């Protein structure tokens, strides 16, 4: 098993409701206009990170040649972004809970700008890796800030659809910018998010009342180690598995000693939260497995060339992402059981289609079903997870929910490699 990451798209962050139930209250306290933040501002704040995550995919050889390293080494630029995104969302969700939106917006913007400067100016790979990690952490903070003002499954569906579409077009956008200007510009597309910061900041001027309890540094550190080990599991399974087991054991003991800490004991005991997070993990893993396996299956079983398979998958991804908004918009009327039945049914059908289908259009429908399920889970199951806890714990709930989704993005490519790509 190789220890270098597969040069594949990083998982787009999971849109979720890190929020109070009434975003109008935040605006009112800030003295801004009545009503919630316009959803297009929230989408602009949160979704460019999805394109930035996947921008390097088609240009890794160019980047490697420019930096004087091998392609497998340059692929760590993808892994670093995915890792930082996964571990930063729970941490910045905790900051959001304790300090409010304004500090998160400031920190995220600083990380994004600082990381981009490193990417743009450094001629060496290590500083660029650091810059990519900072970009991802900044993007995670902007995602948390945007979702804190989303307020409804319909509005989260708009943001979730944007994630899916920009994530799907990220590789082509990155390639076009690289060939026209520079690959460094391709890695800087998340700067577009900063255009929305002033507008969103109007709704974040009220001073937050921070909890009086001491910050649970040990709990946050153990969760970070656990998340890091799980993200690296496909690339270094033996070391990562041992590290994850140790971190999980230590975190479990810590939660018993401090049940109201960074990972609240009451939260992980709630069936609604656990069911939502685990279903999101399963749907995300299935989606990312299909994302990387289907182009090969289309080529092997249906005889399509690489260009046709890529174009067909792009259409399927965009269509599936757009259709997921319909599920998000109607989820309140459908009810939890019906929504979960739809998600599970389409997820299973997509997986079975990929296993047994031999026609190209059917295999592309499997990708459509996979992205529909994962994107719909982002928008809808996140609200279920948030509704399972008191308002004060909602940022923590969504941070952990999002982490589960991100882990699917780490596991899926490894499964595809083992079952399809490695054959």
XYZ file of C-alpha atoms in Angstrom, residues 34-317:
284
model
C -34.541 42.904 9.111
C -34.636 39.399 7.756
C -31.955 36.824 7.042
C -28.786 37.333 5.030
C -29.619 36.971 1.312
C -28.847 33.385 0.435
C -26.773 34.322 -2.620
C -24.318 36.128 -0.331
C -24.101 33.010 1.801
C -23.524 30.868 -1.271
C -20.788 33.218 -2.479
C -19.165 33.123 0.958
C -19.154 29.340 1.251
C -19.053 27.614 -2.121
C -15.832 28.771 -3.854
C -13.878 26.490 -1.525
C -15.420 23.512 -3.358
C -13.859 24.641 -6.630
C -10.567 25.377 -4.878
C -10.487 21.875 -3.394
C -10.700 20.216 -6.802
C -8.785 22.741 -8.907
C -5.427 20.845 -8.831
C -6.786 17.538 -10.114
C -6.074 17.910 -13.836
C -2.957 20.066 -13.486
C -0.893 18.042 -11.015
C 1.744 17.139 -13.650
C 2.180 20.826 -14.543
C 2.467 21.755 -10.884
C 4.933 18.956 -10.226
C 7.109 20.000 -13.160
C 7.121 23.618 -12.044
C 8.143 22.657 -8.511
C 10.659 20.020 -9.604
C 8.962 17.120 -7.809
C 7.134 13.967 -8.863
C 3.399 13.925 -9.483
C 2.790 11.637 -6.510
C 4.599 14.148 -4.287
C 2.624 17.072 -5.692
C -0.556 15.111 -4.945
C -0.031 15.964 -1.278
C -1.399 19.396 -2.218
C -4.773 17.683 -2.571
C -4.390 15.647 0.615
C -3.260 18.667 2.649
C -6.344 20.605 1.614
C -8.669 17.699 2.447
C -6.987 17.135 5.815
C -7.110 20.802 6.837
C -10.736 21.087 5.771
C -11.694 18.038 7.804
C -9.961 19.028 11.039
C -10.678 22.772 10.843
C -14.458 22.686 10.576
C -15.023 21.225 14.083
C -12.431 23.604 15.540
C -13.855 26.709 13.888
C -17.377 25.592 14.722
C -16.222 25.608 18.352
C -14.869 29.130 17.933
C -18.186 30.152 16.408
C -20.051 28.776 19.394
C -17.832 30.572 21.898
C -17.075 33.879 20.177
C -19.704 34.440 17.488
C -19.557 35.153 13.772
C -17.371 38.254 13.601
C -14.169 36.646 14.963
C -14.681 33.634 12.691
C -15.025 35.890 9.641
C -11.854 37.774 10.561
C -9.780 34.664 11.269
C -11.027 32.815 8.188
C -10.311 35.786 5.924
C -6.805 36.142 7.353
C -6.080 32.441 6.872
C -7.380 32.524 3.317
C -5.347 35.588 2.343
C -2.192 34.401 4.105
C -2.429 30.936 2.594
C -2.971 32.356 -0.875
C 0.094 34.578 -0.552
C 2.194 31.522 0.298
C 0.784 29.612 -2.670
C 1.340 32.532 -5.015
C 4.863 33.466 -3.952
C 6.716 30.375 -2.764
C 8.916 28.428 -5.201
C 9.079 25.405 -2.847
C 6.539 22.706 -2.093
C 6.554 22.768 1.761
C 5.436 26.418 2.064
C 2.828 25.812 -0.637
C 1.522 22.835 1.339
C 1.259 25.100 4.369
C -0.510 27.683 2.249
C -3.011 25.129 0.937
C -3.748 24.006 4.497
C -4.309 27.636 5.532
C -6.601 28.171 2.537
C -8.643 25.124 3.548
C -8.859 26.262 7.175
C -10.007 29.692 6.037
C -12.568 28.106 3.756
C -13.824 25.985 6.653
C -14.348 29.107 8.721
C -16.297 30.807 5.943
C -18.450 27.699 5.539
C -19.208 27.752 9.267
C -20.043 31.456 9.124
C -22.317 31.060 6.112
C -24.211 28.159 7.610
C -24.699 29.997 10.885
C -27.056 32.298 8.986
C -28.704 29.767 6.661
C -31.634 28.990 8.908
C -33.685 26.580 6.755
C -33.294 23.437 4.697
C -34.406 25.305 1.564
C -31.662 27.932 1.936
C -29.123 25.274 2.840
C -30.202 23.433 -0.267
C -29.145 26.418 -2.373
C -25.706 26.404 -0.755
C -25.428 22.625 -0.986
C -26.278 22.752 -4.695
C -23.594 25.374 -5.170
C -21.059 23.112 -3.482
C -21.920 20.238 -5.763
C -21.801 22.295 -8.941
C -18.577 24.141 -8.149
C -16.969 20.937 -6.924
C -17.883 19.270 -10.214
C -16.515 22.100 -12.359
C -13.424 22.700 -10.191
C -11.027 20.470 -12.181
C -11.969 22.035 -15.537
C -11.864 25.542 -14.080
C -8.439 24.858 -12.591
C -7.130 23.500 -15.878
C -8.424 26.491 -17.826
C -6.913 29.028 -15.427
C -3.635 27.113 -15.393
C -3.340 27.013 -19.168
C -4.420 30.640 -19.582
C -2.521 32.294 -16.715
C -0.837 30.084 -14.080
C -1.498 27.028 -11.945
C -0.985 29.268 -8.919
C -4.068 31.250 -9.915
C -5.993 27.970 -10.114
C -5.217 27.351 -6.454
C -6.437 30.823 -5.481
C -10.052 30.724 -6.659
C -11.381 30.592 -3.097
C -10.419 34.267 -2.723
C -13.697 35.011 -4.486
C -15.377 34.235 -1.149
C -13.974 37.431 0.319
C -16.317 39.482 -1.870
C -19.172 38.341 0.353
C -17.485 39.024 3.710
C -18.495 42.712 4.046
C -22.139 41.952 3.297
C -22.280 39.003 5.687
C -20.345 40.924 8.358
C -23.273 43.328 8.685
C -25.139 40.499 10.354
C -22.305 39.638 12.724
C -21.620 42.909 14.528
C -23.335 42.057 17.791
C -20.831 41.014 20.468
C -21.104 37.347 21.290
C -21.453 36.154 24.858
C -18.736 33.577 25.272
C -19.301 30.656 27.633
C -17.589 31.059 30.965
C -16.181 27.539 31.051
C -12.538 26.913 30.204
C -11.873 25.851 26.647
C -11.373 22.097 26.373
C -7.940 22.118 24.755
C -7.296 18.441 25.382
C -10.609 17.382 23.863
C -10.013 19.524 20.788
C -6.488 18.135 20.387
C -7.628 14.514 20.700
C -10.406 15.048 18.162
C -7.907 16.618 15.773
C -5.547 13.654 16.132
C -8.413 11.210 15.594
C -9.626 13.070 12.502
C -6.097 13.264 11.109
C -5.552 9.541 11.563
C -8.862 8.706 9.889
C -8.153 11.001 6.932
C -4.764 9.315 6.458
C -6.170 5.795 6.865
C -6.307 5.039 3.110
C -2.717 6.198 2.609
C -0.927 4.649 5.611
C -3.393 2.106 7.006
C -1.291 0.415 9.674
C 0.020 3.577 11.337
C -3.228 5.466 10.870
C -5.361 2.655 12.303
C -3.186 2.322 15.394
C -3.169 6.093 15.885
C -6.930 6.313 15.406
C -7.574 3.530 17.920
C -5.344 5.179 20.512
C -6.843 8.629 19.934
C -10.390 7.245 20.118
C -9.656 5.468 23.405
C -8.101 8.571 24.937
C -10.941 10.768 23.678
C -13.522 8.381 25.134
C -11.821 8.543 28.533
C -11.600 12.309 28.302
C -15.306 12.631 27.474
C -16.125 10.656 30.613
C -14.016 13.034 32.696
C -15.358 16.151 30.983
C -18.801 15.388 29.547
C -19.492 19.048 28.681
C -16.180 19.555 26.873
C -15.309 20.007 23.215
C -17.140 16.765 22.317
C -20.222 16.763 24.573
C -21.179 13.353 25.905
C -24.886 14.123 25.573
C -24.433 14.845 21.872
C -22.838 11.561 20.883
C -25.496 9.663 22.829
C -28.389 11.147 20.853
C -29.772 8.670 18.292
C -30.945 11.437 15.935
C -27.471 12.957 15.769
C -25.690 9.617 15.406
C -28.125 8.389 12.775
C -27.777 11.594 10.738
C -23.978 11.647 10.928
C -23.518 7.956 10.107
C -25.948 8.103 7.178
C -24.102 11.154 5.841
C -20.820 9.232 6.168
C -22.249 6.263 4.254
C -23.709 8.414 1.470
C -20.526 10.460 1.174
C -18.356 7.334 0.998
C -20.628 5.861 -1.670
C -20.594 9.084 -3.688
C -16.825 9.492 -3.699
C -16.377 5.819 -4.545
C -18.669 6.243 -7.552
C -17.028 9.528 -8.499
C -13.689 7.843 -9.115
C -14.864 4.390 -10.167
C -17.534 5.236 -12.745
C -15.260 6.830 -15.394
C -13.170 3.652 -15.424
C -16.298 1.486 -15.509
C -17.723 3.494 -18.414
C -14.474 2.999 -20.313
C -14.129 -0.707 -19.553
C -17.764 -1.813 -19.893
C -19.178 0.620 -22.463
C -16.050 1.427 -24.463
C -16.270 5.202 -24.011
C -13.094 7.231 -24.350
C -11.778 9.378 -21.505
C -13.137 12.644 -22.879
C -16.662 11.316 -23.340
C -16.662 9.708 -19.904
C -15.444 12.916 -18.261
C -17.988 15.107 -20.044
C -20.812 12.713 -19.245
C -19.866 12.575 -15.584
C -19.674 16.367 -15.376
C -23.250 16.649 -16.686
C -24.390 13.964 -14.252
C -22.743 15.702 -11.290
